[in-house]
Tab-separated table of C-alpha atoms in Angstrom:
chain	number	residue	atom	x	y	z
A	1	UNK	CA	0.000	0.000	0.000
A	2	UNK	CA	1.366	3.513	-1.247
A	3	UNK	CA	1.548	6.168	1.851
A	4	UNK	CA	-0.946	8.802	0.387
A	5	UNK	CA	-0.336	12.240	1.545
A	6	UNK	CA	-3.370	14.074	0.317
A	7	UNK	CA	-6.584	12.524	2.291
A	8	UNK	CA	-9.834	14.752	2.189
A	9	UNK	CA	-11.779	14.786	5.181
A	10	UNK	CA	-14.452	13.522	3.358
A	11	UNK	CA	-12.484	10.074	2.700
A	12	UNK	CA	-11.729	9.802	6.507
A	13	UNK	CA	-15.039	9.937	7.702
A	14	UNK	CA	-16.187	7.500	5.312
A	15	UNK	CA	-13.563	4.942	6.445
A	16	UNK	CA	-14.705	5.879	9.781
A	17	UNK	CA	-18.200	5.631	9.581
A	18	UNK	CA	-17.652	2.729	7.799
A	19	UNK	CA	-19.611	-1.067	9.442
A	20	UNK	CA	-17.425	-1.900	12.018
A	21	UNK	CA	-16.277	-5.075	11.376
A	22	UNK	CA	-15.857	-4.041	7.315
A	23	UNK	CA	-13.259	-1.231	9.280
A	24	UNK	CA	-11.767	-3.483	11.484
A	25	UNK	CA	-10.768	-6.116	8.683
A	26	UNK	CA	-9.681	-3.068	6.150
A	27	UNK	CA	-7.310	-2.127	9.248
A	28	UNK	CA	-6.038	-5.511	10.608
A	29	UNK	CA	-5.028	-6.226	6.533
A	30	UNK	CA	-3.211	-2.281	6.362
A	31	UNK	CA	-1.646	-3.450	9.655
A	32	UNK	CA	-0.279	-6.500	8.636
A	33	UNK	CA	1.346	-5.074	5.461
A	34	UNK	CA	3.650	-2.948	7.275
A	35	UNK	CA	3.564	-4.103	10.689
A	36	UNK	CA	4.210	-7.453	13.051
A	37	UNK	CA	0.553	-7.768	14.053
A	38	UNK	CA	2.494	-9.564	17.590
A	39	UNK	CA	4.768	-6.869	18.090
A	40	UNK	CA	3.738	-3.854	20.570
A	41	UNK	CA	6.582	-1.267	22.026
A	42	UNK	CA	5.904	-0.669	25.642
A	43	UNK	CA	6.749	3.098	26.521
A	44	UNK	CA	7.495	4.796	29.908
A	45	UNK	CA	6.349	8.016	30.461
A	46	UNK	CA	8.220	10.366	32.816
A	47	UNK	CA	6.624	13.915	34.239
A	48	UNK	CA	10.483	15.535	34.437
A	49	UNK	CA	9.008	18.840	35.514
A	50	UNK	CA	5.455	18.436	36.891
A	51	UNK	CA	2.842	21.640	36.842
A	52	UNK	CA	2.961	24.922	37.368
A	53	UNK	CA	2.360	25.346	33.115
A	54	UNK	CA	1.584	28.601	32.076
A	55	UNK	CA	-0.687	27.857	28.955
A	56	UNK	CA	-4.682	27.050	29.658
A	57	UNK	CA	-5.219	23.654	27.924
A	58	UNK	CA	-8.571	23.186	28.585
A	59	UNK	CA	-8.129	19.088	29.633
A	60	UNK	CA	-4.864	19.557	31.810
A	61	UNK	CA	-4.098	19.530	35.538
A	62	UNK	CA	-0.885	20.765	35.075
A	63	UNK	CA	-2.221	24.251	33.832
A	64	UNK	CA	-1.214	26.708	36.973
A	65	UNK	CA	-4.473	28.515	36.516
A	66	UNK	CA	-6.893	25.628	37.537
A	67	UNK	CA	-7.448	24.602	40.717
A	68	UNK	CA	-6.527	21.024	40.567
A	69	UNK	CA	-4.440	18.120	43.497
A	70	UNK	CA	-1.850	18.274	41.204
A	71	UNK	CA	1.631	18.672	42.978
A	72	UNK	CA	4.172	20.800	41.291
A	73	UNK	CA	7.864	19.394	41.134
A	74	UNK	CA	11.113	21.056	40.223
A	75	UNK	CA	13.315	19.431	36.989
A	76	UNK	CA	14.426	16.364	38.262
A	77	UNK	CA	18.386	15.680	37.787
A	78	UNK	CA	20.104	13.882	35.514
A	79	UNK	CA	20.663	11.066	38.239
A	80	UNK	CA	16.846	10.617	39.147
A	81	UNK	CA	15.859	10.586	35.361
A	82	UNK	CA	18.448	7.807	34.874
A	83	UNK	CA	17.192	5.657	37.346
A	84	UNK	CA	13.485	5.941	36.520
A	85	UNK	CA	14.996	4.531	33.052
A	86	UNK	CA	16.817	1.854	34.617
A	87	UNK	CA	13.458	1.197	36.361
A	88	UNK	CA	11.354	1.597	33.165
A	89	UNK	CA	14.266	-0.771	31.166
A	90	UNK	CA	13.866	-3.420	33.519
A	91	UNK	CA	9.610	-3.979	33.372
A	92	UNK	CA	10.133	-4.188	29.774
A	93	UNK	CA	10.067	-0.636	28.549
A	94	UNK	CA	11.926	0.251	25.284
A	95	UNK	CA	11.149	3.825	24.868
A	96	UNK	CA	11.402	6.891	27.893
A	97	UNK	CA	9.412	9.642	26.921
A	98	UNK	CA	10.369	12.762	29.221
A	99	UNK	CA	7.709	15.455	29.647
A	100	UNK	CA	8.079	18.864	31.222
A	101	UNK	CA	5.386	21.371	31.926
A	102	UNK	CA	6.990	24.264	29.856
A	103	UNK	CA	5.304	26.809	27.505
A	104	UNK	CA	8.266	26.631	25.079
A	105	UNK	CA	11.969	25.467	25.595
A	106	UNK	CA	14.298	28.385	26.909
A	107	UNK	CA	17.659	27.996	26.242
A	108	UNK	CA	19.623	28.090	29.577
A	109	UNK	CA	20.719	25.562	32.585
A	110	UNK	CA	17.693	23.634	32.459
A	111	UNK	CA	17.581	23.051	28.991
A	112	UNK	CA	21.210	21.809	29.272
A	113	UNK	CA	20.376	19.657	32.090
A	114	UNK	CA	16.954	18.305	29.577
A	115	UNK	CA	20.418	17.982	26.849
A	116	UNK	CA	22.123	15.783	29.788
A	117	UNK	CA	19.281	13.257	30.063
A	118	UNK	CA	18.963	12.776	26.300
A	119	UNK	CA	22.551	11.446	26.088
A	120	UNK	CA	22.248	9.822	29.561
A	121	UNK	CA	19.234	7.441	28.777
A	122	UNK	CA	20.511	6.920	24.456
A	123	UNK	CA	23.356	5.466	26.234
A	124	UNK	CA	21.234	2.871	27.656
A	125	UNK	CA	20.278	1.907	24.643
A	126	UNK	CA	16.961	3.096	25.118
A	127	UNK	CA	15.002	5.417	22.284
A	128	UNK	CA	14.541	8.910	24.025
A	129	UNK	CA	11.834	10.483	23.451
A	130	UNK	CA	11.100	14.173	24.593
A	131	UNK	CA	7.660	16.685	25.156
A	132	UNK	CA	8.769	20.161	26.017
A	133	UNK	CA	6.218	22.416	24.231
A	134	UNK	CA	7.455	24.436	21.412
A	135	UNK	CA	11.165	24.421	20.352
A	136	UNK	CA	12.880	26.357	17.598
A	137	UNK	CA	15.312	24.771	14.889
A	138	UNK	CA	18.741	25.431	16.777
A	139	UNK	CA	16.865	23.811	20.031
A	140	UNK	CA	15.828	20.995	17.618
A	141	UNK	CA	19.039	20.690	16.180
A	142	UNK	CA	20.844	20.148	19.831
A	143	UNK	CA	18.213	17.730	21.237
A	144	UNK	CA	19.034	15.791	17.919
A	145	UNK	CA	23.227	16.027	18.872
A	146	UNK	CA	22.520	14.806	22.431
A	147	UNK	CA	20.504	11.621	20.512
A	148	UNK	CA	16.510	12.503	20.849
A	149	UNK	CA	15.255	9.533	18.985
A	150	UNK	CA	11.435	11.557	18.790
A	151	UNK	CA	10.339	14.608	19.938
A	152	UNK	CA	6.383	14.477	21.113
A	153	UNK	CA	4.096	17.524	19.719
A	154	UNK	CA	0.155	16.682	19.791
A	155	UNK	CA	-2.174	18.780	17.353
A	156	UNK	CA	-4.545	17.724	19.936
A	157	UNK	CA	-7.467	18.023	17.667
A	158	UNK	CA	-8.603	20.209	14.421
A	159	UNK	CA	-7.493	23.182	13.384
A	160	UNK	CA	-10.978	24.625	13.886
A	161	UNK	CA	-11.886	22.840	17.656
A	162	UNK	CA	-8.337	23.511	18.875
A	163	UNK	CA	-9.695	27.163	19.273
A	164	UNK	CA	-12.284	25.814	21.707
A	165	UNK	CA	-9.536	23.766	23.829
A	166	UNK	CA	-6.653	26.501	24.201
A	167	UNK	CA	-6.584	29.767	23.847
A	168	UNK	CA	-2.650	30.901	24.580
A	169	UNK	CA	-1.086	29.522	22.180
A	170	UNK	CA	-1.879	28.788	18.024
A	171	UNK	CA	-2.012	25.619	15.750
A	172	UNK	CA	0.357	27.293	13.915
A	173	UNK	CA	3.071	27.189	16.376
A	174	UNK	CA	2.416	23.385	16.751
A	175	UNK	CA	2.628	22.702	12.834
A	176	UNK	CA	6.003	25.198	12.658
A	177	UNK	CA	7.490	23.063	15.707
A	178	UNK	CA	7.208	19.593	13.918
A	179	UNK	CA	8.922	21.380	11.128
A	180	UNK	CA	11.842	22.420	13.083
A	181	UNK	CA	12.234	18.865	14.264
A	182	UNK	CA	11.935	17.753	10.611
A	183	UNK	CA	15.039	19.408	10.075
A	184	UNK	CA	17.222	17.154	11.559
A	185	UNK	CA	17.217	13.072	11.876
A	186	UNK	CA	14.695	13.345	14.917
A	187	UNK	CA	11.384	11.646	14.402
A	188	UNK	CA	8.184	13.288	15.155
A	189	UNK	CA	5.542	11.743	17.319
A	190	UNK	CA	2.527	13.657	17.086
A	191	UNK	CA	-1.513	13.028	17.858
A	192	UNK	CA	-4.162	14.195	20.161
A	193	UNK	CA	-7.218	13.392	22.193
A	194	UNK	CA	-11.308	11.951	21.479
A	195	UNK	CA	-13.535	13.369	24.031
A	196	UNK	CA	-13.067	16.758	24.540
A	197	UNK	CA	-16.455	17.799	23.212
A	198	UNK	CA	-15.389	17.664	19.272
A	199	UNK	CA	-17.248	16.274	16.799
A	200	UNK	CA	-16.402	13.447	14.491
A	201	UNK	CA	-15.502	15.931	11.933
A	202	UNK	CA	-12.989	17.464	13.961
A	203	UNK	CA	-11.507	13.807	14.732
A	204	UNK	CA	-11.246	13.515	10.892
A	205	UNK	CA	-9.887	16.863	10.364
A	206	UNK	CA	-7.078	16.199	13.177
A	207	UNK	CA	-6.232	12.898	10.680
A	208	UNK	CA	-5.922	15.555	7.710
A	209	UNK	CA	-3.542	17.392	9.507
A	210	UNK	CA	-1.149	14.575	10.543
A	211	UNK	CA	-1.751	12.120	7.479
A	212	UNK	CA	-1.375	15.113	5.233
A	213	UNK	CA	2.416	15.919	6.505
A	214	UNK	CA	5.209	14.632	4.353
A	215	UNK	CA	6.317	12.674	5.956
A	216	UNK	CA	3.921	11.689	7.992
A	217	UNK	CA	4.606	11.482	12.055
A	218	UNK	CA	6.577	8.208	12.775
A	219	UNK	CA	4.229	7.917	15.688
A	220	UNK	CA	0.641	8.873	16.086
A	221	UNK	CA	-0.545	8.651	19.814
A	222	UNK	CA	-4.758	8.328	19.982
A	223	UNK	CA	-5.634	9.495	24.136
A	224	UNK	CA	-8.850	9.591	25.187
A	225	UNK	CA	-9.952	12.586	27.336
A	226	UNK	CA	-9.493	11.319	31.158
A	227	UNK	CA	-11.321	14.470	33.148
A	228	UNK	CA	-9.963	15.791	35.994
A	229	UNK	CA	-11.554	17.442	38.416
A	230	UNK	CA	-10.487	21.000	38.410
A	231	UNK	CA	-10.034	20.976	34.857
A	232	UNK	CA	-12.606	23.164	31.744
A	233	UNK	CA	-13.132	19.696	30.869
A	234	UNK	CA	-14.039	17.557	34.580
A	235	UNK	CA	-17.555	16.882	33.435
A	236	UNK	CA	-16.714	15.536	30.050
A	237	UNK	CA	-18.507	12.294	29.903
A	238	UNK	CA	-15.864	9.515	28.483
A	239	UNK	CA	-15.455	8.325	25.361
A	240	UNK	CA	-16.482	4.343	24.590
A	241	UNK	CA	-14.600	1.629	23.826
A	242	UNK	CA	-16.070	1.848	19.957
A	243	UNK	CA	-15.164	5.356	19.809
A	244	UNK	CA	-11.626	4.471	20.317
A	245	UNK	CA	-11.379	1.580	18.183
A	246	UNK	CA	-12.723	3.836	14.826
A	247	UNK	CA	-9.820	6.319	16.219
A	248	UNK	CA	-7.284	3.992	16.316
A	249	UNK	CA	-8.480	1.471	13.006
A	250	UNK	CA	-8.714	5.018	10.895
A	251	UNK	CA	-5.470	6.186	11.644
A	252	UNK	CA	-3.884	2.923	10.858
A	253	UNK	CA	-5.983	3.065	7.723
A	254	UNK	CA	-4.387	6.876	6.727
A	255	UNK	CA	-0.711	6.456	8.095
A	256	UNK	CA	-0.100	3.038	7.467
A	257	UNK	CA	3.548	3.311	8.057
A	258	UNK	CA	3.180	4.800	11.685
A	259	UNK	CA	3.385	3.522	15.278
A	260	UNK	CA	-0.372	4.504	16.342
A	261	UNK	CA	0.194	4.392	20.201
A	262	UNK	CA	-3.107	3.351	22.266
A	263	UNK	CA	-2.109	6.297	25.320
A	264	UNK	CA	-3.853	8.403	27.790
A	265	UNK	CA	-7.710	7.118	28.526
A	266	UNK	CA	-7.011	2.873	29.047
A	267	UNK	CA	-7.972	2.393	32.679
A	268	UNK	CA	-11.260	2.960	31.073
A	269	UNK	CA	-10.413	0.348	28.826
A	270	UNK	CA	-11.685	-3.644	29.248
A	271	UNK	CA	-8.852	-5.932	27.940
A	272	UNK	CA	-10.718	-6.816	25.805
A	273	UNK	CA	-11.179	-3.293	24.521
A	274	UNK	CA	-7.501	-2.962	24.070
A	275	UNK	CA	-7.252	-6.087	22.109
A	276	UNK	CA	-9.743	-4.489	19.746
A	277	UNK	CA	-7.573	-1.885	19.146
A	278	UNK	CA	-4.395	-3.655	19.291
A	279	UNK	CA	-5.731	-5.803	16.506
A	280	UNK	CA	-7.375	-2.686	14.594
A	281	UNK	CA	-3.632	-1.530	14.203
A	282	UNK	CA	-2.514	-0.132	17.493
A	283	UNK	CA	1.347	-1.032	18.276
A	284	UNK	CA	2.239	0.764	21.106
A	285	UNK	CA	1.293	1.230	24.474
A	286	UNK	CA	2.602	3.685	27.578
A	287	UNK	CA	3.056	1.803	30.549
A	288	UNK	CA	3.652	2.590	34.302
A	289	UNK	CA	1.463	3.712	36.906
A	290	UNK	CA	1.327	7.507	35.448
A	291	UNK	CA	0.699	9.157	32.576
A	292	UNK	CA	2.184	12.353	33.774
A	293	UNK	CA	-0.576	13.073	36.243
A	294	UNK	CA	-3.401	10.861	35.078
A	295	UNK	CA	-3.638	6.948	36.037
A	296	UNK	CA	-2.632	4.330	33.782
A	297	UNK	CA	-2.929	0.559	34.298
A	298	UNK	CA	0.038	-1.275	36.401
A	299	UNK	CA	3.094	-2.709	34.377
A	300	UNK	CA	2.315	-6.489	35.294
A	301	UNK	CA	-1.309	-5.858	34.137
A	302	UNK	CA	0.178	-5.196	30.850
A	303	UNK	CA	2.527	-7.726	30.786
A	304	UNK	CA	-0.242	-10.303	31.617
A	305	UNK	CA	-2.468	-9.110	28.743
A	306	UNK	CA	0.725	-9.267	26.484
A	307	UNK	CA	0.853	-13.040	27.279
A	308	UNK	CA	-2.894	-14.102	26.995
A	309	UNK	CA	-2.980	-12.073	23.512
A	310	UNK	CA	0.544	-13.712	22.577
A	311	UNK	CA	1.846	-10.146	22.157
A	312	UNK	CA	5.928	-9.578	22.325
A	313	UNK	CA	7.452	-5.816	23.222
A	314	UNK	CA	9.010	-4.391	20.702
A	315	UNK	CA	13.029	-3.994	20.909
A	316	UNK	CA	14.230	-0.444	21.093
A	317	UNK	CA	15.693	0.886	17.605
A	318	UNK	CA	13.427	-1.582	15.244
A	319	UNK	CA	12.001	1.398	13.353
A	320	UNK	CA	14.951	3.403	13.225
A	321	UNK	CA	18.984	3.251	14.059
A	322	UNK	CA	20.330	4.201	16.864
A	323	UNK	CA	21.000	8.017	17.176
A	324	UNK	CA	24.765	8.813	17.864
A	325	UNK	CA	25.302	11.419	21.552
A	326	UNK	CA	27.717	14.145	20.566
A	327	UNK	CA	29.355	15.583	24.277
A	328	UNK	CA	28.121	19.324	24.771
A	329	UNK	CA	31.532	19.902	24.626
A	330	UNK	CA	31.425	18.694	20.960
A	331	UNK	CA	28.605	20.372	20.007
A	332	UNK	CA	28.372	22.349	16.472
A	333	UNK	CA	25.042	23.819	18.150
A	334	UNK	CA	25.208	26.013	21.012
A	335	UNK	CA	22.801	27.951	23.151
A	336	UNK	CA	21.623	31.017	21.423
A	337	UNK	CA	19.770	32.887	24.171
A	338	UNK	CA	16.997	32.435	21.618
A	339	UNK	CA	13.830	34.248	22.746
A	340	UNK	CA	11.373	33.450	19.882
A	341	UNK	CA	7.459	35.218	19.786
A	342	UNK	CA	5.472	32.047	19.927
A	343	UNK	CA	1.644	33.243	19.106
A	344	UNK	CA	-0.841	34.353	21.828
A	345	UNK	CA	-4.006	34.163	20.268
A	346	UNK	CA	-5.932	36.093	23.270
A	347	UNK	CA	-9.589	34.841	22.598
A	348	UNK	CA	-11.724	33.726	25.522
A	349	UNK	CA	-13.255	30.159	26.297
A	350	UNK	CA	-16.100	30.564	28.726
A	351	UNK	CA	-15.540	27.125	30.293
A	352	UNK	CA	-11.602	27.974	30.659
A	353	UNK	CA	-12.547	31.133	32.426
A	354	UNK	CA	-15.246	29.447	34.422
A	355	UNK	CA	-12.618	26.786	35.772
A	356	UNK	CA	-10.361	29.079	37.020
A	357	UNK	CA	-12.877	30.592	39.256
A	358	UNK	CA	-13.745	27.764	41.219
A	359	UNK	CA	-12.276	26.742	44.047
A	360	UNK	CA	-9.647	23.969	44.606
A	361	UNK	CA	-10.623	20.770	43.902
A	362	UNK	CA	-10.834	18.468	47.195
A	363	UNK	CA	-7.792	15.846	47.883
């Protein structure tokens, strides 16, 4: 099957609204073409700098302007990060995905510290992965040096919905930053979350978006909304199972090439439920207790369902080599002082407002 770059929205919802099973066979046969149908990568996810975000994302608890139990932490060092790999490598864990509650990346000591961890956990032989909010080319260019294997930037949803979901920062930026990763060997993992409110048209338009990018994201993660109280978005009533499994079997379906990661949203999620999706073309999973701040199921839960559905984890660098760490001190890319104008869009959301009046949610 040729990777098409050009998908109308009018073609995705069609595969989407298409009978299920008739969906789920189109995407098991996509799947099998260009994937090991037995073969799932197990991912850690690690908060390195936990709330406290300036930006009002309408589903998160880490925004500092709703009232939510979420506990703000300090960068971690370069020692703790290690061993929460170490940890991670051991339960089975091929990929460490570092997330930090920033805005944008500032160049400076804690960027250089982020720089540290990148070459600390490639050198475990473990793909790095990294979410830091936007990031120019020269920042782009030194997280590839240190040996980022993928850099993490959701669209979240459409172009036209994201304006209901965030209003401090613009699509724009978020299309601009996967193109300043696309400059170097770094490969871009980008997706977004069901059950914010959208409609099925603006799940299909968030598929234009990413299937339409040449090339298209080496990794797609599909979350479903998990509200939190505190949050715009605490009364949001979950997405179901079938939902998911149109999400997950229509993405395959567009980006047959990609890693479509079943993330945020699966302690909602019967086993059964995930085998659905594993076997409508879902080949990656986040493991651990935490997905940043919101629960995930335990690593020996996963590990059991692995064995009753005869599923291996994937070994770290399948995809892609192994990125080479250049030393900072051998760096042909060095801090800038860069201080770029990201957008600030301004418009109001009622429901943002509205949820940072109330009071702090109970512990």
């Amino acid at each position: 099957m040729v990777t098409r770059h050009n998908w109308t929205k009018e073609e995705i919802l069609e595969i989407y609204n298409k009978p299920l099973m008739e969906l789920l066979y189109e995407a098991a046969t996509v799947h099998r073409k260009n994937h090991d149908p037995n073969t799932v990568q197990v991912s850690t996810l690690l908060s390195i700098k936990t709330g406290g975000c300036p930006e009002d994302c309408g589903y998160c608890p880490q925004a500092a302007r709703y009232h939510t139990n979420v506990e703000g932490n300090d960068l971690m060092s370069v020692n703790q990060v290690k061993a929460q790999a170490l940890r991670a490598k051991e339960s089975g864990s091929s990929r460490v995905c570092m997330g930090a509650a920033w805005r944008n990346v500032k160049d400076g000591k804690e960027f250089d510290s982020v720089l540290e961890m990148v070459r600390t956990i490639n050198k475990l032989d473990m793909e790095v992965c990294c979410t830091l909010g936007m990031i120019t080319e020269n920042q782009a260019q030194r997280l590839a040096e240190a040996g980022l294997y993928a850099y993490n930037h959701n669209l979240d949803s459409s172009e036209e919905y994201y304006k209901e979901v965030i209003s401090t920062r613009g699509y724009q930026d978020r299309l601009d930053t996967i193109g300043n990763v696309r400059k170097t060997n770094v490969t871009v993992c980008s997706g977004g979350i069901i059950g914010m409110g959208e409609s099925v048209d603006d799940r299909a338009g968030m598929l234009v978006a990413l299937s339409t990018l040449s090339p298209q994201p080496e990794s797609v993660p599909i979350n479903a909304l998990v509200p939190v109280e505190g949050t715009p978005m605490e009364e949001q009533e979950p997405v179901s199972i079938w939902e998911m499994v149109r999400m997950v079997a229509t993405a395959r379906i567009v980006m047959p090439e990609t890693q479509v990661r079943l993330s945020a949203g699966r302690t909602q999620m019967s086993r059964e439920g995930q085998a659905m999706c594993f076997f409508a073309g879902a080949n990656s999973i986040f493991a651990g207790d935490k997905l940043l701040t919101t629960p995930n199921p335990d690593v020996n839960e996963d590990m059991e369902l692995f064995r009753s559905l005869g599923l291996n984890p994937q070994k770290a660098f399948e995809k892609k080599e192994q990125p080479k760490s250049v030393s900072a001190e051998e760096s042909q890319y060095q801090n800038l002082g860069e201080k770029p104008k990201w957008s600030r869009p301004g418009h109001k959301i009622e429901r943002n407002l509205e949820a940072q009046q109330k009071p702090k949610a109970k512990a």
